[in-house]
CSV table of C-alpha atoms in Angstrom, one decimal:
chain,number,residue,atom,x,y,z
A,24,UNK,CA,13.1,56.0,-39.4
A,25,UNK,CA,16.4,54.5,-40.1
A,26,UNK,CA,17.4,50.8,-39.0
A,27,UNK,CA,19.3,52.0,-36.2
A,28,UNK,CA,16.3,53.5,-35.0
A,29,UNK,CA,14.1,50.8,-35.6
A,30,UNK,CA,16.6,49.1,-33.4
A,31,UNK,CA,16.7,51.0,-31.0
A,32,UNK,CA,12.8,51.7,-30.7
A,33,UNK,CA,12.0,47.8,-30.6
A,34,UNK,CA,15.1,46.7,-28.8
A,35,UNK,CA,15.7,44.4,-31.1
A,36,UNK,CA,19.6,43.9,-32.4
A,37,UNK,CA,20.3,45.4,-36.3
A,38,UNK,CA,21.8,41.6,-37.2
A,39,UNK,CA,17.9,39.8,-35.9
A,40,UNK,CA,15.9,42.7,-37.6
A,41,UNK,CA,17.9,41.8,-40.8
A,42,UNK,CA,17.4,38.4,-40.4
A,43,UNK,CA,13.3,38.8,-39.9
A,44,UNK,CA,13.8,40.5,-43.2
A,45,UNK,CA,15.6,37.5,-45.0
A,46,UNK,CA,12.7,35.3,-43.7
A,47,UNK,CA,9.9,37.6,-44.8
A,48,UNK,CA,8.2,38.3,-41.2
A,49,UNK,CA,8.8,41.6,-41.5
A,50,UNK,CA,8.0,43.6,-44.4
A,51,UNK,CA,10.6,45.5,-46.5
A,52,UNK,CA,10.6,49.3,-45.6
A,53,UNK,CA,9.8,52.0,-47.7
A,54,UNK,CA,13.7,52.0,-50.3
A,55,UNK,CA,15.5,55.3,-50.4
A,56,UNK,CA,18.1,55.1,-53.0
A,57,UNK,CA,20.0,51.5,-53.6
A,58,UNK,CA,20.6,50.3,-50.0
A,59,UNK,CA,18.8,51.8,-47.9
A,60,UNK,CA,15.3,52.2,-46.9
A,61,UNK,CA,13.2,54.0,-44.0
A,62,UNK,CA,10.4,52.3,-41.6
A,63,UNK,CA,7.9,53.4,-39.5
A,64,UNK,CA,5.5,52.6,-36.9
A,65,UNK,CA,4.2,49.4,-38.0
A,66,UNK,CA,7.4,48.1,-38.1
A,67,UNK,CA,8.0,49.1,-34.8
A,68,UNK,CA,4.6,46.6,-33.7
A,69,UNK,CA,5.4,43.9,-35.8
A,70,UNK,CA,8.8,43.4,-34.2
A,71,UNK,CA,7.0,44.1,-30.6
A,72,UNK,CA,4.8,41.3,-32.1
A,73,UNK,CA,7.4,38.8,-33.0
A,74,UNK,CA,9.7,39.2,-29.9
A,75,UNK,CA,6.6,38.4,-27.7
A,76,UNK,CA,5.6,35.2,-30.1
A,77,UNK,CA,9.7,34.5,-29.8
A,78,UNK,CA,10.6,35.4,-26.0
A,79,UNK,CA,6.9,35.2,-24.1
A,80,UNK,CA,5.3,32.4,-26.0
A,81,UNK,CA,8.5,30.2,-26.4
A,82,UNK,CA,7.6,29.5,-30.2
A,83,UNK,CA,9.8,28.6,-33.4
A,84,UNK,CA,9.8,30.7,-36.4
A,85,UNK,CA,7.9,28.5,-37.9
A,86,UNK,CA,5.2,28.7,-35.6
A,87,UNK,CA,5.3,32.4,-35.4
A,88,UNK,CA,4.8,32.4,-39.3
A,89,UNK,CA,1.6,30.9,-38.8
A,90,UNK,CA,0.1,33.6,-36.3
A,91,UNK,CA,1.7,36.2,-38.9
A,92,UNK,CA,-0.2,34.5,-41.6
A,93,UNK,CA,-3.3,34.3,-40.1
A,94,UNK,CA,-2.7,38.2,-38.9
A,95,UNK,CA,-2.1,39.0,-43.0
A,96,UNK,CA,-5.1,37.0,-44.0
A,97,UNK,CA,-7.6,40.0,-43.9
A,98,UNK,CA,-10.5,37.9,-44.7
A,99,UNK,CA,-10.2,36.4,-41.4
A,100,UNK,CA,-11.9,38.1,-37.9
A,101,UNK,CA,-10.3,39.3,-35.1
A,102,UNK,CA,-11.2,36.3,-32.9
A,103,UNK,CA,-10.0,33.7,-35.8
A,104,UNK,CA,-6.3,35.2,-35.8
A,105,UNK,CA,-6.6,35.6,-31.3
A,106,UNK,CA,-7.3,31.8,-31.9
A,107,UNK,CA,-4.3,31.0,-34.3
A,108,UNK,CA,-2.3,32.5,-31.5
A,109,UNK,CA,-3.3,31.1,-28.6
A,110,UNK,CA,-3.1,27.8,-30.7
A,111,UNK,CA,0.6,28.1,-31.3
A,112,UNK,CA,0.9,29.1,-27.6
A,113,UNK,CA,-0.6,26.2,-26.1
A,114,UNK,CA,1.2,22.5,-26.8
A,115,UNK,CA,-0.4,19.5,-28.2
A,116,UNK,CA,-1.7,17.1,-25.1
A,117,UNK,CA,0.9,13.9,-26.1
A,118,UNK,CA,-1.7,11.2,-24.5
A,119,UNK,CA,-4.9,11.1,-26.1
A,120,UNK,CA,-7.2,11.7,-23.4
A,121,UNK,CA,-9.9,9.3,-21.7
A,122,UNK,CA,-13.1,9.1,-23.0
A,123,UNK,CA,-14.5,9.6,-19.8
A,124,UNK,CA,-12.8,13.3,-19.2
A,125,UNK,CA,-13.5,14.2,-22.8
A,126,UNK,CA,-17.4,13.5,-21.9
A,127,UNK,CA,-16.5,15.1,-18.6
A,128,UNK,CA,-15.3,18.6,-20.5
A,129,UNK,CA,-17.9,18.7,-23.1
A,130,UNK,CA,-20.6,18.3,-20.4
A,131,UNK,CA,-19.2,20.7,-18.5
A,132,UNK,CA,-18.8,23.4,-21.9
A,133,UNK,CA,-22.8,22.4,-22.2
A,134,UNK,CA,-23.6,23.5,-18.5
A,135,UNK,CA,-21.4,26.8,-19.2
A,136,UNK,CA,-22.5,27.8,-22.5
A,137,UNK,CA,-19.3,27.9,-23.6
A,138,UNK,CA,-18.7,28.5,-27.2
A,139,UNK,CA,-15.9,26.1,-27.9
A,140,UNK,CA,-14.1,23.4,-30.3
A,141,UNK,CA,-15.2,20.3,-28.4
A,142,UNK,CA,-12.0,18.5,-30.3
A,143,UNK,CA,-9.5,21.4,-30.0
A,144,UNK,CA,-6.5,21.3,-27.8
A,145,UNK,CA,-7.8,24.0,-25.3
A,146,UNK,CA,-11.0,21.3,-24.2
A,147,UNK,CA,-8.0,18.3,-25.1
A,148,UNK,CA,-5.6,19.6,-22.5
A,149,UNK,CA,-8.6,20.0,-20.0
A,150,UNK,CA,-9.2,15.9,-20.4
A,151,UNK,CA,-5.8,15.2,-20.2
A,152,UNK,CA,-5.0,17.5,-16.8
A,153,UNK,CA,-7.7,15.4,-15.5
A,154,UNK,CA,-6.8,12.4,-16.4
A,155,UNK,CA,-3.2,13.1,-14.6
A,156,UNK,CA,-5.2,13.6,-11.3
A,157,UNK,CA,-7.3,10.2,-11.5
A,158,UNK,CA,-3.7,8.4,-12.3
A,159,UNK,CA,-2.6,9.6,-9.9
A,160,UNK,CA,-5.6,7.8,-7.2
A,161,UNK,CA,-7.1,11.7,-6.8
A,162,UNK,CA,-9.6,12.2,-9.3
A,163,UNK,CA,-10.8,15.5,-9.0
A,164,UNK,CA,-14.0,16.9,-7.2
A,165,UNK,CA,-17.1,17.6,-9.0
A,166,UNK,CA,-17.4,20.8,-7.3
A,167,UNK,CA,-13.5,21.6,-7.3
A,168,UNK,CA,-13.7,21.0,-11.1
A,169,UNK,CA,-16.9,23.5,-11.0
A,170,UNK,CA,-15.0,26.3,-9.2
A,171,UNK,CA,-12.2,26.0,-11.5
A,172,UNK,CA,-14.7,26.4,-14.7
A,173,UNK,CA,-16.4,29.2,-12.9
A,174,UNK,CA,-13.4,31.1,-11.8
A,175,UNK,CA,-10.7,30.9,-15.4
A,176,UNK,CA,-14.2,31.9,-16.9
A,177,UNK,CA,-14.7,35.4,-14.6
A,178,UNK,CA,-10.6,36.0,-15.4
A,179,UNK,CA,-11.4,34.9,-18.9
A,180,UNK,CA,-13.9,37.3,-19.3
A,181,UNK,CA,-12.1,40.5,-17.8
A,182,UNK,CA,-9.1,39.7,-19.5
A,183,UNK,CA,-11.0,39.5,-23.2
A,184,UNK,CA,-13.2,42.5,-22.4
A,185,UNK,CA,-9.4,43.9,-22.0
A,186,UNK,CA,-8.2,43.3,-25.2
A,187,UNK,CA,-7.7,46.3,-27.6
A,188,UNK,CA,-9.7,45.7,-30.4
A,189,UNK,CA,-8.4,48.4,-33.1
A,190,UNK,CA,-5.1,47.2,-34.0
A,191,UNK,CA,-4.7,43.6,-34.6
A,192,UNK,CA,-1.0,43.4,-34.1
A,193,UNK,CA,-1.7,44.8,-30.6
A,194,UNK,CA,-4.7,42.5,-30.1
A,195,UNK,CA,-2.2,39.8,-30.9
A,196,UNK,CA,0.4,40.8,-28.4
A,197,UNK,CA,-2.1,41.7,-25.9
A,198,UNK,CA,-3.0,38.1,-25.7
A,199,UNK,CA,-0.1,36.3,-26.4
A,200,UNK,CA,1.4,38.3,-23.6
A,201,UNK,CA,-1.1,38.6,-21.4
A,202,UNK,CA,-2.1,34.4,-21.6
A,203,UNK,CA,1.5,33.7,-20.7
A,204,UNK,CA,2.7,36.3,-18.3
A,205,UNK,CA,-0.4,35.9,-16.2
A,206,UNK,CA,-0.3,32.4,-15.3
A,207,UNK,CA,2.4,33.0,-12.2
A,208,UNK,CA,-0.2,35.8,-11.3
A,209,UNK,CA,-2.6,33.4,-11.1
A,210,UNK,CA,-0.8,30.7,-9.7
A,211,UNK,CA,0.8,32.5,-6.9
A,212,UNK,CA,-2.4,34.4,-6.0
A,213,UNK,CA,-4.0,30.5,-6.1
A,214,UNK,CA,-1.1,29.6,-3.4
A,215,UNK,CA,-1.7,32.7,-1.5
A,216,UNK,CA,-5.3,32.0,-1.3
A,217,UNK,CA,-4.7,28.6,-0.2
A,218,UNK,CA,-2.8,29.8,2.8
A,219,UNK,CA,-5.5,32.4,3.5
A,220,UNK,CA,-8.1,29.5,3.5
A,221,UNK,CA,-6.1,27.3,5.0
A,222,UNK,CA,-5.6,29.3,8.2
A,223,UNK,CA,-9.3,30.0,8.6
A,224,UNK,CA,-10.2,26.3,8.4
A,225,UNK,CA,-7.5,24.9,10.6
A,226,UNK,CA,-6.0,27.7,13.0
B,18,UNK,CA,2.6,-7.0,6.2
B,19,UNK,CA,6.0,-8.0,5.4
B,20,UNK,CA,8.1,-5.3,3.4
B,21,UNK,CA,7.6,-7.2,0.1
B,22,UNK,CA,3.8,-6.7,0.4
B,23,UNK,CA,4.5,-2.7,1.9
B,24,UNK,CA,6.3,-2.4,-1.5
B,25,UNK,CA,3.3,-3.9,-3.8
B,26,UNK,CA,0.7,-1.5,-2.2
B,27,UNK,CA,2.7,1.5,-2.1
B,28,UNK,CA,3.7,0.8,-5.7
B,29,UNK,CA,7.4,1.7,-3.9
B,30,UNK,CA,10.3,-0.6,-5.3
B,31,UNK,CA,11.8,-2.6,-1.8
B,32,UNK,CA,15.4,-0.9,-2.2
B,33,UNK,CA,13.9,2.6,-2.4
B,34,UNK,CA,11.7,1.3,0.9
B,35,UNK,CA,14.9,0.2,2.4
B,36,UNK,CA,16.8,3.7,1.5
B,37,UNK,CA,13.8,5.7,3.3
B,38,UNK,CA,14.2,3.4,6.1
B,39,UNK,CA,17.7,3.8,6.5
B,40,UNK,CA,17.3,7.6,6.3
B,41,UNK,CA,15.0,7.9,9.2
B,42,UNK,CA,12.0,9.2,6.2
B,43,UNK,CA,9.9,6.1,7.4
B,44,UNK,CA,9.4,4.4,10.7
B,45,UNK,CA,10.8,1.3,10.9
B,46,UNK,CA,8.6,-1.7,11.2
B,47,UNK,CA,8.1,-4.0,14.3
B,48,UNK,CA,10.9,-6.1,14.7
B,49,UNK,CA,10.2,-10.1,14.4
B,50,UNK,CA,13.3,-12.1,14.9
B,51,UNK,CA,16.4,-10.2,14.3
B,52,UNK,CA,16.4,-9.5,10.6
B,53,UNK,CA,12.6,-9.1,9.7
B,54,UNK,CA,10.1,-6.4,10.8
B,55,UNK,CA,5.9,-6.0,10.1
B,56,UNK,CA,4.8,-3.0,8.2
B,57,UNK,CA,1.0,-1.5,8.8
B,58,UNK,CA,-1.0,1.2,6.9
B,59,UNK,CA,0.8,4.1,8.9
B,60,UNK,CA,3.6,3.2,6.0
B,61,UNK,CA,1.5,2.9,3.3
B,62,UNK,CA,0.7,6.1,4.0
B,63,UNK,CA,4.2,7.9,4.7
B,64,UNK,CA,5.3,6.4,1.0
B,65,UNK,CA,2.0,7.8,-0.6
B,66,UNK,CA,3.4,11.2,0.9
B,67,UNK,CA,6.7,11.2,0.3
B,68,UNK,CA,6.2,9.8,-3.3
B,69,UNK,CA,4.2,12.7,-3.8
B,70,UNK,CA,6.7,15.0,-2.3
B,71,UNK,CA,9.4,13.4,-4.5
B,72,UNK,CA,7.7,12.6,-8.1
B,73,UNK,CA,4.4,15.6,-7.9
B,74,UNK,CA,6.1,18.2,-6.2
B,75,UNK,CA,9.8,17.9,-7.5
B,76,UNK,CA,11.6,18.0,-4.2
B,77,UNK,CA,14.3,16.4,-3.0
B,78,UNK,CA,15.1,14.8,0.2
B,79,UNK,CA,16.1,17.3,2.3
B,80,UNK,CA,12.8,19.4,1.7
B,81,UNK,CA,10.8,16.4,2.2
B,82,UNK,CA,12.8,16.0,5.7
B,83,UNK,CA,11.3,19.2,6.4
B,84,UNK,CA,7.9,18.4,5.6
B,85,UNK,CA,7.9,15.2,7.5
B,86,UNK,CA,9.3,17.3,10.5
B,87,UNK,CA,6.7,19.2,10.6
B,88,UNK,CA,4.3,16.4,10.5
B,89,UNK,CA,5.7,15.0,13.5
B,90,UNK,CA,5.5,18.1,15.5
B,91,UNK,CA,2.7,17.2,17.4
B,92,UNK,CA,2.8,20.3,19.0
B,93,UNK,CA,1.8,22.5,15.1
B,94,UNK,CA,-1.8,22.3,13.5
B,95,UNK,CA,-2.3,21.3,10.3
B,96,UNK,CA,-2.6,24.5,9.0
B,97,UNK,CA,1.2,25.1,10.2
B,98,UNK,CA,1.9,21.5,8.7
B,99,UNK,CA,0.6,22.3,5.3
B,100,UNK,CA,1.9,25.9,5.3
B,101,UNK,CA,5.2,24.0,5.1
B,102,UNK,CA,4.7,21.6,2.3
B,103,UNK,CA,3.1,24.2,0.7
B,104,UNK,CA,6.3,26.4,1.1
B,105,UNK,CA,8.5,23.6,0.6
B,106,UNK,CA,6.8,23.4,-3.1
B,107,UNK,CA,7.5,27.2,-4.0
B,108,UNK,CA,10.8,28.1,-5.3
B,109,UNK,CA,11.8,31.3,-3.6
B,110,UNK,CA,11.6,34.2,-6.5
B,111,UNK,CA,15.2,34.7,-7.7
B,112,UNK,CA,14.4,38.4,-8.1
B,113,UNK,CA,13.6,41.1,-4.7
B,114,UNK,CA,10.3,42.3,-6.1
B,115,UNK,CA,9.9,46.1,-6.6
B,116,UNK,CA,8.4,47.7,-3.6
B,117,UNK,CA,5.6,48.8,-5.9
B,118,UNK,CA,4.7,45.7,-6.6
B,119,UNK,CA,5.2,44.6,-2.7
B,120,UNK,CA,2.4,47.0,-1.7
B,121,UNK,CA,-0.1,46.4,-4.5
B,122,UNK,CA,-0.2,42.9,-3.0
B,123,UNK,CA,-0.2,43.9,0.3
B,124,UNK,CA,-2.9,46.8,-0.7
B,125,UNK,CA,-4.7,43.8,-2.2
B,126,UNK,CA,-4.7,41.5,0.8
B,127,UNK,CA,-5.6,44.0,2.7
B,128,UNK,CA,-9.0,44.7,0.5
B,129,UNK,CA,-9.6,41.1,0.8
B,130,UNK,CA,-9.2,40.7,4.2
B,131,UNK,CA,-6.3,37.7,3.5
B,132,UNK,CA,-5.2,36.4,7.0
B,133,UNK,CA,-1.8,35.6,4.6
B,134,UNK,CA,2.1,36.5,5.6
B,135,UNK,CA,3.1,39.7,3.7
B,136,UNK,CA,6.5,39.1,3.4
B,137,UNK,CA,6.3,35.3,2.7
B,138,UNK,CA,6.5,33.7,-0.4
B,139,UNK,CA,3.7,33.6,-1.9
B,140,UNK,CA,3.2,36.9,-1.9
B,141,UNK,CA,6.4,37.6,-2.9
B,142,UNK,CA,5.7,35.5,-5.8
B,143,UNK,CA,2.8,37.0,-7.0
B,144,UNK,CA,4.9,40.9,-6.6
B,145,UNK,CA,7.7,39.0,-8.4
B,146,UNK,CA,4.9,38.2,-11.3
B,147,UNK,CA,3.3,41.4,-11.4
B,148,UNK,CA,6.9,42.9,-12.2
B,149,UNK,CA,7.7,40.5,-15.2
B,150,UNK,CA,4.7,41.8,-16.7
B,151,UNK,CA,5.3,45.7,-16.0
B,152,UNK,CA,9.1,45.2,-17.7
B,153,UNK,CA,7.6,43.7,-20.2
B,154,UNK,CA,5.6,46.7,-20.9
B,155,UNK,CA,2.2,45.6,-19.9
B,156,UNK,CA,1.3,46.4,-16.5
B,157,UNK,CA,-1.2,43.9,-14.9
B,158,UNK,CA,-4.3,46.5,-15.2
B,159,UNK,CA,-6.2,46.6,-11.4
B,160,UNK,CA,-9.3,45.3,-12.4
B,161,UNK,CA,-7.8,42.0,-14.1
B,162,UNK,CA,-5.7,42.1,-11.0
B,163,UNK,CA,-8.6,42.2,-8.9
B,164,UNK,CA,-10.7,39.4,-11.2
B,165,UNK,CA,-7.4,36.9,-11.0
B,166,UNK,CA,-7.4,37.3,-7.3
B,167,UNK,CA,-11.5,37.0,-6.9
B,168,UNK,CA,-10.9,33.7,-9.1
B,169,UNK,CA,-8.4,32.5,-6.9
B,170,UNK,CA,-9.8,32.6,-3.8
B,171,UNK,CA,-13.0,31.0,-4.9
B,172,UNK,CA,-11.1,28.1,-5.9
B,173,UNK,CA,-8.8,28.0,-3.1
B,174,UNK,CA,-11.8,28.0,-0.5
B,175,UNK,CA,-13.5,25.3,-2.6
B,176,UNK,CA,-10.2,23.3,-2.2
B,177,UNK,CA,-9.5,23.7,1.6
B,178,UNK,CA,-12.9,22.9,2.6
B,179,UNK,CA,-12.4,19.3,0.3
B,180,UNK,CA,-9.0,18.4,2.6
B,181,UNK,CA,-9.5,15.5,4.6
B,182,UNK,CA,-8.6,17.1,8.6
B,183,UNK,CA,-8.8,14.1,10.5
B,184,UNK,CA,-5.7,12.2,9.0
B,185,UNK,CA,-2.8,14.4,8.8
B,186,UNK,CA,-0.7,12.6,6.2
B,187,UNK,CA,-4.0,12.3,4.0
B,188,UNK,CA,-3.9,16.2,4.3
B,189,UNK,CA,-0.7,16.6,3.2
B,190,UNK,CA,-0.6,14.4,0.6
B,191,UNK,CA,-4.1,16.1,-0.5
B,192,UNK,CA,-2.6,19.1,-0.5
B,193,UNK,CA,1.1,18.8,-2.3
B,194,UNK,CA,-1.0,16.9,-5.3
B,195,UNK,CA,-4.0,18.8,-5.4
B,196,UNK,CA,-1.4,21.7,-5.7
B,197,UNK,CA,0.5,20.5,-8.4
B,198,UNK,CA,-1.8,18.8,-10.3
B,199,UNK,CA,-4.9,21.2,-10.5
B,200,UNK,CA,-2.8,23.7,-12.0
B,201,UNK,CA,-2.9,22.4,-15.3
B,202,UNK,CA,-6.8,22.0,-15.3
B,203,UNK,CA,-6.8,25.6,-14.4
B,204,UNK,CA,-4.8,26.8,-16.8
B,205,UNK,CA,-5.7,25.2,-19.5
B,206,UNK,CA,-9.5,25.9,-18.1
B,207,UNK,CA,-8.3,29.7,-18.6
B,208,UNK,CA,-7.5,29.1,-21.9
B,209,UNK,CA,-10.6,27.6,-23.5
B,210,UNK,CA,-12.6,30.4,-21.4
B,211,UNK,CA,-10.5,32.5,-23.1
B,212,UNK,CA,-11.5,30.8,-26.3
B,213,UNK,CA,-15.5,31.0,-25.7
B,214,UNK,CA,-15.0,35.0,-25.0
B,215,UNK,CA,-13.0,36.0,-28.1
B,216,UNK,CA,-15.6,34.5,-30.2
B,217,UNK,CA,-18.5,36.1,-28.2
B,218,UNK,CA,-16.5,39.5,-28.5
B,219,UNK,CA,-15.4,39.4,-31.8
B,220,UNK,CA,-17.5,37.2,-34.0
């Protein structure tokens, strides 16, 4: 296909598509003569792919080169370029967290079985939530904290047994996608099932 | 206590104590002599929950007016008193959700048996989410639908049975801060149990 196609098929603007070009995240079509050249279906992901890093995920272009990089880098598996990804999605914790809710986390990855970087932002932003609670005078509930583990990990699950596994570029979208755009699900079904609860306990 | 030690245990600055006072948010104090009053726990409290209502849940004066209201209505549960701080911490969605999306929730609720307002705003929230992710080309699939709402209602059970019922302003506060605040645990929960099952799937 022609650019305009490409265009119109991504919904991505002629001027940006150029521009990705320029910046080599997207690879050069297939040249027809001097000036022109013709694309095709993978170009048609890859943009899909950027837009969602770009739009969904909120990240730089610098950011997005990384989880292209790792998606190029054939020697790495499917889970290593999900994780580069997800890394770029999720922000550094600024406060280094307490000792005590680091020990808190890994002891709770140990109960789980979770298969995990103890050091790595996901288990660092875990600390640090928890750590906001017990400044604030409400450190949270053994049990609560439980429930939580229990219940991102039967969402975690479904969601990962969800993710298409053929096509990387879609694997990649999937779950940069799908991490982002289901949080408000899941908060908003948390509210809802607060005032569910909440009129069984007290009405 | 006199107002200077209100402000030292409430971690409240005096003029911001004063302003409160002054706009009927907290009781005045029992008058001794004609400029100075005596301040018991019943305020320590009140700031606690307005401080949470300001600085945790992001609202400003007129929505914690409402919230107080409420309080004071000795005539509503609790579970009416928390239904509006809990409301009063949702932004209304900007967008009328689809009425496909309006009856998968109510469908939903149904299946669950959620004692939960259809047309209020948490479910109109979660409708609202399910419809970002169907424009963006990835409807929510019903199962991972099904799993987000399992997961919250475990936690949100677990976290209504933990609120404190004999002291309403203790349950309020609970609640707005346990709202806010265990949100982040979740999420980022969600995202190292994402973590553990792409390297179980795909390593």
């Amino acid at each position: 296909m022609w650019m305009a196609e490409l265009s119109e098929r991504s919904d991505v603007p002629v001027p940006t598509i150029k521009y990705y070009l320029r910046e080599g995240l997207l690879p050069s079509g297939q040249s027809v003569g001097a000036t022109r050249a013709t694309y095709d279906d993978s170009h048609v992901r890859r943009l899909h792919l950027i837009r969602a890093l770009v739009t969904v995920g909120g990240m730089g272009l610098d950011r997005v080169r990384d989880v292209l990089t790792a998606l190029e880098d054939t020697s790495a598996d499917l889970h290593q370029v999900l994780a580069v990804a997800h890394e770029q999605l999720s922000p550094v914790p600024q406060a280094e967290p307490s000792d005590v809710a680091q020990a808190q986390v890994a002891a709770l990855m140990r109960d789980r079985g979770w298969r995990v970087q103890p050091e790595g932002r996901h288990a660092r932003a875990v600390a640090a939530a928890l750590d906001t609670l017990t400044d604030a005078g409400l450190p949270l509930d053994e049990d609560i904290l439980n429930t939580c583990a229990e219940a991102a990990g039967l969402l975690a699950a479904s969601e990962v047994s969800g993710v298409p596994s053929e096509d990387r570029e879609g694997a990649a979208t999937w779950v940069i996608t799908g991490t982002v755009l289901v949080e408000p699900v899941l908060l908003s079904l948390r509210r809802l099932a607060h005032e569910h609860h909440s009129s069984r306990r007290f009405t």
